PDB file of C-alpha atoms in Angstrom:
ATOM      1  CA  UNK A 250      -0.144  -0.172  -0.132  1.00 66.00           C
ATOM      2  CA  UNK A 251       1.382   3.260  -1.104  1.00 76.00           C
ATOM      3  CA  UNK A 252       1.341   6.504   0.924  1.00 88.00           C
ATOM      4  CA  UNK A 253      -1.251   8.963   0.062  1.00 91.00           C
ATOM      5  CA  UNK A 254      -1.122  13.050   0.030  1.00 91.00           C
ATOM      6  CA  UNK A 255      -4.378  14.822   0.577  1.00 91.00           C
ATOM      7  CA  UNK A 256      -4.121  18.160  -1.245  1.00 88.00           C
ATOM      8  CA  UNK A 257      -6.082  21.191   0.295  1.00 76.00           C
ATOM      9  CA  UNK A 258      -6.688  23.339  -2.603  1.00 59.00           C
ATOM     10  CA  UNK A 259      -7.998  27.084  -1.270  1.00 53.00           C
ATOM     11  CA  UNK A 260      -9.323  28.161  -4.830  1.00 48.00           C
ATOM     12  CA  UNK A 261     -10.977  26.459  -7.667  1.00 46.00           C
ATOM     13  CA  UNK A 262     -10.251  27.423 -10.921  1.00 44.00           C
ATOM     14  CA  UNK A 263     -13.892  26.844 -12.360  1.00 44.00           C
ATOM     15  CA  UNK A 264     -16.660  25.182 -11.330  1.00 45.00           C
ATOM     16  CA  UNK A 265     -18.699  24.925  -7.934  1.00 48.00           C
ATOM     17  CA  UNK A 266     -17.100  23.487  -4.538  1.00 48.00           C
ATOM     18  CA  UNK A 267     -19.384  20.578  -3.432  1.00 48.00           C
ATOM     19  CA  UNK A 268     -22.160  21.051  -1.062  1.00 47.00           C
ATOM     20  CA  UNK A 269     -22.578  18.219   1.809  1.00 47.00           C
ATOM     21  CA  UNK A 270     -24.364  15.552   0.568  1.00 59.00           C
ATOM     22  CA  UNK A 271     -24.065  11.551   0.651  1.00 60.00           C
ATOM     23  CA  UNK A 272     -21.605  10.826  -1.375  1.00 67.00           C
ATOM     24  CA  UNK A 273     -19.512  12.668   1.479  1.00 70.00           C
ATOM     25  CA  UNK A 274     -19.743   9.523   3.593  1.00 70.00           C
ATOM     26  CA  UNK A 275     -17.710   7.666   0.542  1.00 77.00           C
ATOM     27  CA  UNK A 276     -14.745  10.233   0.254  1.00 79.00           C
ATOM     28  CA  UNK A 277     -12.924   8.139   2.798  1.00 84.00           C
ATOM     29  CA  UNK A 278     -12.721   5.438   0.619  1.00 90.00           C
ATOM     30  CA  UNK A 279     -11.000   7.861  -1.884  1.00 92.00           C
ATOM     31  CA  UNK A 280      -7.655   7.349   0.148  1.00 92.00           C
ATOM     32  CA  UNK A 281      -7.961   3.652   0.192  1.00 93.00           C
ATOM     33  CA  UNK A 282      -8.636   3.394  -3.602  1.00 94.00           C
ATOM     34  CA  UNK A 283      -5.732   5.407  -4.053  1.00 94.00           C
ATOM     35  CA  UNK A 284      -2.869   3.724  -2.195  1.00 93.00           C
ATOM     36  CA  UNK A 285      -3.791   0.660  -3.745  1.00 93.00           C
ATOM     37  CA  UNK A 286      -3.839   1.724  -7.590  1.00 92.00           C
ATOM     38  CA  UNK A 287      -2.705  -1.130  -9.647  1.00 87.00           C
ATOM     39  CA  UNK A 288       0.323  -0.537 -11.722  1.00 80.00           C
ATOM     40  CA  UNK A 289       1.338   2.607  -9.485  1.00 75.00           C
ATOM     41  CA  UNK A 290       4.962   1.984  -7.565  1.00 73.00           C
ATOM     42  CA  UNK A 291       5.045   5.518  -6.473  1.00 76.00           C
ATOM     43  CA  UNK A 292       3.403   7.184  -3.590  1.00 87.00           C
ATOM     44  CA  UNK A 293      -0.266   9.074  -4.496  1.00 94.00           C
ATOM     45  CA  UNK A 294      -0.789  12.918  -4.551  1.00 95.00           C
ATOM     46  CA  UNK A 295      -5.197  12.797  -4.197  1.00 95.00           C
ATOM     47  CA  UNK A 296      -6.473  16.319  -5.095  1.00 95.00           C
ATOM     48  CA  UNK A 297      -9.936  16.930  -4.227  1.00 93.00           C
ATOM     49  CA  UNK A 298     -12.625  18.655  -6.761  1.00 92.00           C
ATOM     50  CA  UNK A 299      -9.980  19.440  -9.156  1.00 94.00           C
ATOM     51  CA  UNK A 300     -11.061  21.886 -11.738  1.00 95.00           C
ATOM     52  CA  UNK A 301      -9.979  19.891 -15.298  1.00 96.00           C
ATOM     53  CA  UNK A 302     -10.708  20.668 -18.846  1.00 96.00           C
ATOM     54  CA  UNK A 303     -14.106  18.422 -18.626  1.00 95.00           C
ATOM     55  CA  UNK A 304     -15.743  18.225 -15.343  1.00 93.00           C
ATOM     56  CA  UNK A 305     -15.170  18.495 -12.017  1.00 94.00           C
ATOM     57  CA  UNK A 306     -14.305  15.056 -10.548  1.00 95.00           C
ATOM     58  CA  UNK A 307     -14.391  14.497  -6.736  1.00 94.00           C
ATOM     59  CA  UNK A 308     -10.958  13.633  -6.944  1.00 95.00           C
ATOM     60  CA  UNK A 309      -8.112  13.098  -9.016  1.00 97.00           C
ATOM     61  CA  UNK A 310      -5.078  10.732  -8.231  1.00 96.00           C
ATOM     62  CA  UNK A 311      -1.694  11.975  -9.881  1.00 96.00           C
ATOM     63  CA  UNK A 312       0.146   8.540  -9.275  1.00 93.00           C
ATOM     64  CA  UNK A 313       3.672   8.142 -10.381  1.00 89.00           C
ATOM     65  CA  UNK A 314       3.954  12.027 -11.072  1.00 89.00           C
ATOM     66  CA  UNK A 315       6.159  13.297  -8.047  1.00 89.00           C
ATOM     67  CA  UNK A 316       9.156  13.729  -9.832  1.00 91.00           C
ATOM     68  CA  UNK A 317       7.560  15.561 -13.076  1.00 94.00           C
ATOM     69  CA  UNK A 318       5.328  17.744 -10.147  1.00 94.00           C
ATOM     70  CA  UNK A 319       8.948  19.121  -8.556  1.00 94.00           C
ATOM     71  CA  UNK A 320      10.584  19.465 -11.724  1.00 95.00           C
ATOM     72  CA  UNK A 321       7.493  21.422 -13.269  1.00 96.00           C
ATOM     73  CA  UNK A 322       7.290  23.719 -10.275  1.00 95.00           C
ATOM     74  CA  UNK A 323      11.212  24.251 -10.752  1.00 95.00           C
ATOM     75  CA  UNK A 324      10.775  25.950 -13.857  1.00 96.00           C
ATOM     76  CA  UNK A 325       8.817  28.921 -12.747  1.00 96.00           C
ATOM     77  CA  UNK A 326       6.728  28.554 -15.690  1.00 97.00           C
ATOM     78  CA  UNK A 327       2.573  29.159 -15.203  1.00 97.00           C
ATOM     79  CA  UNK A 328       0.063  26.445 -15.580  1.00 98.00           C
ATOM     80  CA  UNK A 329      -0.559  26.344 -19.459  1.00 98.00           C
ATOM     81  CA  UNK A 330      -4.369  25.792 -19.229  1.00 98.00           C
ATOM     82  CA  UNK A 331      -5.161  27.005 -22.897  1.00 98.00           C
ATOM     83  CA  UNK A 332      -6.573  24.403 -25.320  1.00 98.00           C
ATOM     84  CA  UNK A 333      -4.608  25.890 -28.244  1.00 98.00           C
ATOM     85  CA  UNK A 334      -1.249  26.652 -26.135  1.00 98.00           C
ATOM     86  CA  UNK A 335      -1.452  22.193 -25.180  1.00 98.00           C
ATOM     87  CA  UNK A 336      -2.083  21.369 -28.744  1.00 98.00           C
ATOM     88  CA  UNK A 337       1.245  23.290 -29.811  1.00 98.00           C
ATOM     89  CA  UNK A 338       3.186  21.868 -27.093  1.00 98.00           C
ATOM     90  CA  UNK A 339       1.878  18.025 -27.285  1.00 98.00           C
ATOM     91  CA  UNK A 340       2.818  18.121 -31.254  1.00 98.00           C
ATOM     92  CA  UNK A 341       6.610  19.299 -29.831  1.00 98.00           C
ATOM     93  CA  UNK A 342       9.546  16.957 -28.637  1.00 97.00           C
ATOM     94  CA  UNK A 343      12.190  17.695 -26.198  1.00 97.00           C
ATOM     95  CA  UNK A 344      15.090  16.574 -27.650  1.00 96.00           C
ATOM     96  CA  UNK A 345      14.227  17.045 -31.495  1.00 96.00           C
ATOM     97  CA  UNK A 346      13.228  20.853 -32.576  1.00 97.00           C
ATOM     98  CA  UNK A 347      10.840  20.795 -34.997  1.00 98.00           C
ATOM     99  CA  UNK A 348      10.338  24.085 -37.529  1.00 98.00           C
ATOM    100  CA  UNK A 349       7.005  25.757 -37.342  1.00 97.00           C
ATOM    101  CA  UNK A 350       6.171  24.568 -40.990  1.00 98.00           C
ATOM    102  CA  UNK A 351       6.525  20.492 -39.268  1.00 98.00           C
ATOM    103  CA  UNK A 352       4.564  21.510 -36.398  1.00 98.00           C
ATOM    104  CA  UNK A 353       1.915  23.070 -38.372  1.00 98.00           C
ATOM    105  CA  UNK A 354       1.657  19.885 -40.459  1.00 97.00           C
ATOM    106  CA  UNK A 355       1.261  17.672 -37.613  1.00 97.00           C
ATOM    107  CA  UNK A 356      -1.530  19.540 -35.871  1.00 98.00           C
ATOM    108  CA  UNK A 357      -3.528  20.702 -39.276  1.00 98.00           C
ATOM    109  CA  UNK A 358      -2.657  24.417 -38.723  1.00 98.00           C
ATOM    110  CA  UNK A 359      -1.201  27.281 -40.814  1.00 98.00           C
ATOM    111  CA  UNK A 360       2.292  27.995 -39.716  1.00 97.00           C
ATOM    112  CA  UNK A 361       0.838  31.681 -38.667  1.00 98.00           C
ATOM    113  CA  UNK A 362      -1.400  30.472 -36.761  1.00 98.00           C
ATOM    114  CA  UNK A 363       1.519  28.224 -34.791  1.00 98.00           C
ATOM    115  CA  UNK A 364       3.569  31.118 -34.682  1.00 98.00           C
ATOM    116  CA  UNK A 365       1.188  32.964 -32.688  1.00 98.00           C
ATOM    117  CA  UNK A 366       1.058  30.084 -30.020  1.00 98.00           C
ATOM    118  CA  UNK A 367       4.810  29.413 -30.415  1.00 98.00           C
ATOM    119  CA  UNK A 368       5.645  33.019 -29.530  1.00 98.00           C
ATOM    120  CA  UNK A 369       3.714  33.101 -26.264  1.00 98.00           C
ATOM    121  CA  UNK A 370       4.609  30.129 -25.020  1.00 98.00           C
ATOM    122  CA  UNK A 371       8.076  31.049 -25.775  1.00 98.00           C
ATOM    123  CA  UNK A 372       8.057  34.472 -23.622  1.00 98.00           C
ATOM    124  CA  UNK A 373       7.486  31.989 -20.143  1.00 98.00           C
ATOM    125  CA  UNK A 374       9.991  29.386 -21.595  1.00 98.00           C
ATOM    126  CA  UNK A 375       7.440  26.515 -22.012  1.00 98.00           C
ATOM    127  CA  UNK A 376       8.961  26.510 -25.883  1.00 98.00           C
ATOM    128  CA  UNK A 377      12.832  26.682 -26.459  1.00 98.00           C
ATOM    129  CA  UNK A 378      13.740  27.872 -29.922  1.00 97.00           C
ATOM    130  CA  UNK A 379      17.100  27.486 -31.668  1.00 97.00           C
ATOM    131  CA  UNK A 380      19.289  29.779 -33.097  1.00 96.00           C
ATOM    132  CA  UNK A 381      17.909  28.504 -36.572  1.00 95.00           C
ATOM    133  CA  UNK A 382      14.444  29.073 -35.617  1.00 96.00           C
ATOM    134  CA  UNK A 383      13.273  25.270 -34.504  1.00 98.00           C
ATOM    135  CA  UNK A 384      11.322  24.694 -31.419  1.00 98.00           C
ATOM    136  CA  UNK A 385      11.336  22.074 -28.788  1.00 98.00           C
ATOM    137  CA  UNK A 386       9.070  21.522 -25.439  1.00 98.00           C
ATOM    138  CA  UNK A 387      10.548  22.914 -22.256  1.00 98.00           C
ATOM    139  CA  UNK A 388      11.720  19.023 -21.091  1.00 97.00           C
ATOM    140  CA  UNK A 389       9.510  19.966 -17.681  1.00 97.00           C
ATOM    141  CA  UNK A 390       6.676  20.649 -19.494  1.00 97.00           C
ATOM    142  CA  UNK A 391       6.492  16.741 -20.791  1.00 97.00           C
ATOM    143  CA  UNK A 392       3.997  14.932 -18.190  1.00 96.00           C
ATOM    144  CA  UNK A 393       5.053  11.796 -16.252  1.00 94.00           C
ATOM    145  CA  UNK A 394       2.879   9.222 -14.405  1.00 93.00           C
ATOM    146  CA  UNK A 395      -0.906   9.072 -14.554  1.00 94.00           C
ATOM    147  CA  UNK A 396      -4.036  10.930 -13.874  1.00 97.00           C
ATOM    148  CA  UNK A 397      -7.132   9.060 -12.602  1.00 97.00           C
ATOM    149  CA  UNK A 398     -10.256  10.724 -11.894  1.00 98.00           C
ATOM    150  CA  UNK A 399     -12.219   9.081  -8.641  1.00 97.00           C
ATOM    151  CA  UNK A 400     -15.996   9.654  -8.772  1.00 95.00           C
ATOM    152  CA  UNK A 401     -18.268   9.056  -5.494  1.00 92.00           C
ATOM    153  CA  UNK A 402     -21.794   7.975  -6.085  1.00 89.00           C
ATOM    154  CA  UNK A 403     -23.965   6.358  -3.492  1.00 84.00           C
ATOM    155  CA  UNK A 404     -26.352   4.854  -5.760  1.00 83.00           C
ATOM    156  CA  UNK A 405     -26.471   6.763  -9.139  1.00 87.00           C
ATOM    157  CA  UNK A 406     -23.640   4.477 -10.857  1.00 89.00           C
ATOM    158  CA  UNK A 407     -25.302   5.351 -14.272  1.00 93.00           C
ATOM    159  CA  UNK A 408     -24.415   8.885 -14.023  1.00 94.00           C
ATOM    160  CA  UNK A 409     -20.897   8.204 -12.168  1.00 94.00           C
ATOM    161  CA  UNK A 410     -19.940   6.229 -15.251  1.00 96.00           C
ATOM    162  CA  UNK A 411     -20.982   9.291 -17.878  1.00 96.00           C
ATOM    163  CA  UNK A 412     -18.860  11.330 -16.023  1.00 96.00           C
ATOM    164  CA  UNK A 413     -15.766   9.037 -15.596  1.00 96.00           C
ATOM    165  CA  UNK A 414     -15.719   9.032 -19.389  1.00 97.00           C
ATOM    166  CA  UNK A 415     -16.113  12.378 -19.841  1.00 97.00           C
ATOM    167  CA  UNK A 416     -12.711  13.002 -17.434  1.00 98.00           C
ATOM    168  CA  UNK A 417     -10.949  10.213 -18.905  1.00 95.00           C
ATOM    169  CA  UNK A 418     -10.625  12.578 -22.345  1.00 97.00           C
ATOM    170  CA  UNK A 419      -7.745  14.108 -20.358  1.00 98.00           C
ATOM    171  CA  UNK A 420      -7.184  11.709 -17.636  1.00 98.00           C
ATOM    172  CA  UNK A 421      -5.406   7.963 -17.931  1.00 97.00           C
ATOM    173  CA  UNK A 422      -8.990   6.515 -16.876  1.00 97.00           C
ATOM    174  CA  UNK A 423     -11.685   6.749 -14.044  1.00 98.00           C
ATOM    175  CA  UNK A 424     -12.957   5.045 -10.925  1.00 97.00           C
ATOM    176  CA  UNK A 425     -16.054   4.801  -9.459  1.00 96.00           C
ATOM    177  CA  UNK A 426     -16.650   4.695  -5.793  1.00 94.00           C
ATOM    178  CA  UNK A 427     -19.881   3.319  -5.303  1.00 90.00           C
ATOM    179  CA  UNK A 428     -22.209   2.976  -1.817  1.00 85.00           C
ATOM    180  CA  UNK A 429     -24.242  -0.116  -1.197  1.00 82.00           C
ATOM    181  CA  UNK A 430     -26.518  -0.827  -3.580  1.00 82.00           C
ATOM    182  CA  UNK A 431     -28.757  -3.700  -4.678  1.00 85.00           C
ATOM    183  CA  UNK A 432     -27.733  -7.074  -5.958  1.00 88.00           C
ATOM    184  CA  UNK A 433     -28.966  -5.766  -9.376  1.00 90.00           C
ATOM    185  CA  UNK A 434     -27.593  -2.587  -9.629  1.00 86.00           C
ATOM    186  CA  UNK A 435     -23.971  -3.541  -8.210  1.00 88.00           C
ATOM    187  CA  UNK A 436     -24.133  -6.188 -11.416  1.00 93.00           C
ATOM    188  CA  UNK A 437     -24.924  -3.531 -14.018  1.00 93.00           C
ATOM    189  CA  UNK A 438     -22.451  -0.763 -12.675  1.00 92.00           C
ATOM    190  CA  UNK A 439     -19.797  -3.525 -12.573  1.00 94.00           C
ATOM    191  CA  UNK A 440     -20.660  -4.367 -16.099  1.00 96.00           C
ATOM    192  CA  UNK A 441     -20.664  -1.235 -17.082  1.00 95.00           C
ATOM    193  CA  UNK A 442     -17.236  -0.124 -15.437  1.00 96.00           C
ATOM    194  CA  UNK A 443     -15.948  -3.669 -17.265  1.00 97.00           C
ATOM    195  CA  UNK A 444     -16.788  -2.490 -20.887  1.00 96.00           C
ATOM    196  CA  UNK A 445     -15.180   0.680 -20.063  1.00 97.00           C
ATOM    197  CA  UNK A 446     -11.902  -0.947 -19.039  1.00 97.00           C
ATOM    198  CA  UNK A 447     -12.486   1.207 -15.668  1.00 98.00           C
ATOM    199  CA  UNK A 448     -12.308   0.656 -12.261  1.00 97.00           C
ATOM    200  CA  UNK A 449     -15.145   0.182  -9.607  1.00 97.00           C
ATOM    201  CA  UNK A 450     -14.368   0.647  -5.765  1.00 95.00           C
ATOM    202  CA  UNK A 451     -16.903  -0.024  -2.523  1.00 92.00           C
ATOM    203  CA  UNK A 452     -16.255  -0.768   0.563  1.00 89.00           C
ATOM    204  CA  UNK A 453     -15.510  -3.807   0.393  1.00 90.00           C
ATOM    205  CA  UNK A 454     -12.317  -3.067  -1.835  1.00 93.00           C
ATOM    206  CA  UNK A 455     -11.772  -3.095  -5.554  1.00 96.00           C
ATOM    207  CA  UNK A 456     -14.803  -4.632  -7.649  1.00 96.00           C
ATOM    208  CA  UNK A 457     -12.840  -3.757 -10.878  1.00 96.00           C
ATOM    209  CA  UNK A 458      -9.423  -2.344 -11.245  1.00 96.00           C
ATOM    210  CA  UNK A 459      -8.868  -0.177 -13.660  1.00 96.00           C
ATOM    211  CA  UNK A 460      -6.798  -0.828 -16.762  1.00 95.00           C
ATOM    212  CA  UNK A 461      -3.930   1.259 -18.118  1.00 92.00           C
ATOM    213  CA  UNK A 462      -4.528   3.447 -20.973  1.00 94.00           C
ATOM    214  CA  UNK A 463      -3.769   6.991 -22.345  1.00 93.00           C
ATOM    215  CA  UNK A 464      -5.561   9.878 -23.500  1.00 96.00           C
ATOM    216  CA  UNK A 465      -4.524  11.874 -26.335  1.00 97.00           C
ATOM    217  CA  UNK A 466      -1.362  13.713 -26.076  1.00 97.00           C
ATOM    218  CA  UNK A 467      -2.583  17.282 -26.143  1.00 98.00           C
ATOM    219  CA  UNK A 468      -5.501  16.343 -23.754  1.00 98.00           C
ATOM    220  CA  UNK A 469      -3.548  14.376 -21.208  1.00 98.00           C
ATOM    221  CA  UNK A 470      -1.038  17.458 -21.302  1.00 98.00           C
ATOM    222  CA  UNK A 471      -3.806  19.475 -20.671  1.00 98.00           C
ATOM    223  CA  UNK A 472      -5.418  17.501 -17.751  1.00 98.00           C
ATOM    224  CA  UNK A 473      -1.484  17.427 -16.128  1.00 98.00           C
ATOM    225  CA  UNK A 474      -1.297  21.358 -16.264  1.00 98.00           C
ATOM    226  CA  UNK A 475      -4.837  21.450 -14.314  1.00 97.00           C
ATOM    227  CA  UNK A 476      -3.328  19.471 -12.330  1.00 97.00           C
ATOM    228  CA  UNK A 477      -0.292  21.284 -11.607  1.00 96.00           C
ATOM    229  CA  UNK A 478      -2.638  24.723 -11.368  1.00 96.00           C
ATOM    230  CA  UNK A 479      -4.174  22.744  -8.406  1.00 95.00           C
ATOM    231  CA  UNK A 480      -1.182  22.170  -6.666  1.00 94.00           C
ATOM    232  CA  UNK A 481       0.530  25.854  -7.140  1.00 92.00           C
ATOM    233  CA  UNK A 482      -2.800  26.897  -5.611  1.00 87.00           C
ATOM    234  CA  UNK A 483      -2.899  24.868  -2.486  1.00 79.00           C
ATOM    235  CA  UNK A 484      -3.094  25.172   1.145  1.00 60.00           C
ATOM    236  CA  UNK A 485      -0.591  24.878   2.469  1.00 59.00           C
ATOM    237  CA  UNK A 486       1.690  25.080  -0.804  1.00 55.00           C
ATOM    238  CA  UNK A 487       2.857  21.935  -1.895  1.00 57.00           C
TER     239      UNK A 487
END
């Protein structure tokens, strides 16, 4: 069982903080689920109600990303949250510089559109430009580890699955933390989660463990930047 640190955010960049509700009784299970996530060799950072590119999960677990988080913070580069910026960053390589024309071809933009974003990212050193005018991503901006969204529901497993599918457009996967339900509901929840390759956790432990997967590079990078934004706005400072 790995150590889990729970972040205490002081502000939300988007969305509403949760109001007391029945699901709060399940939130204690989030730490247990995070501490036993399959395939995670390192400690886990658990972020409550992290504003994200799409949706507001009850929790997001940053698993195996502690080195990335430290190096990312040491750059002093602010969180990069804009979709266009993340699209360009994800098209770059840390060791092999690309021309604007190559980047434009890779993402289906014009060179002029690419150059506008490159100029903006270059001002904060998220993108580094060679003497010949080629561009590479700052290596500290390259995500490492996994983001797992955890959604707690007393009964409404259908809603939890729909939310989880939205979360994993940017997260590696999702886990439903489910309360006590009838046998038929439990069976259907399990079937729905299994068909997604996602995870299901209850007071009895793992019902279904989430499979390893990876979202599209630009969406993955943006998800990590939202996680970084939550960390730098936390209290006490991470």
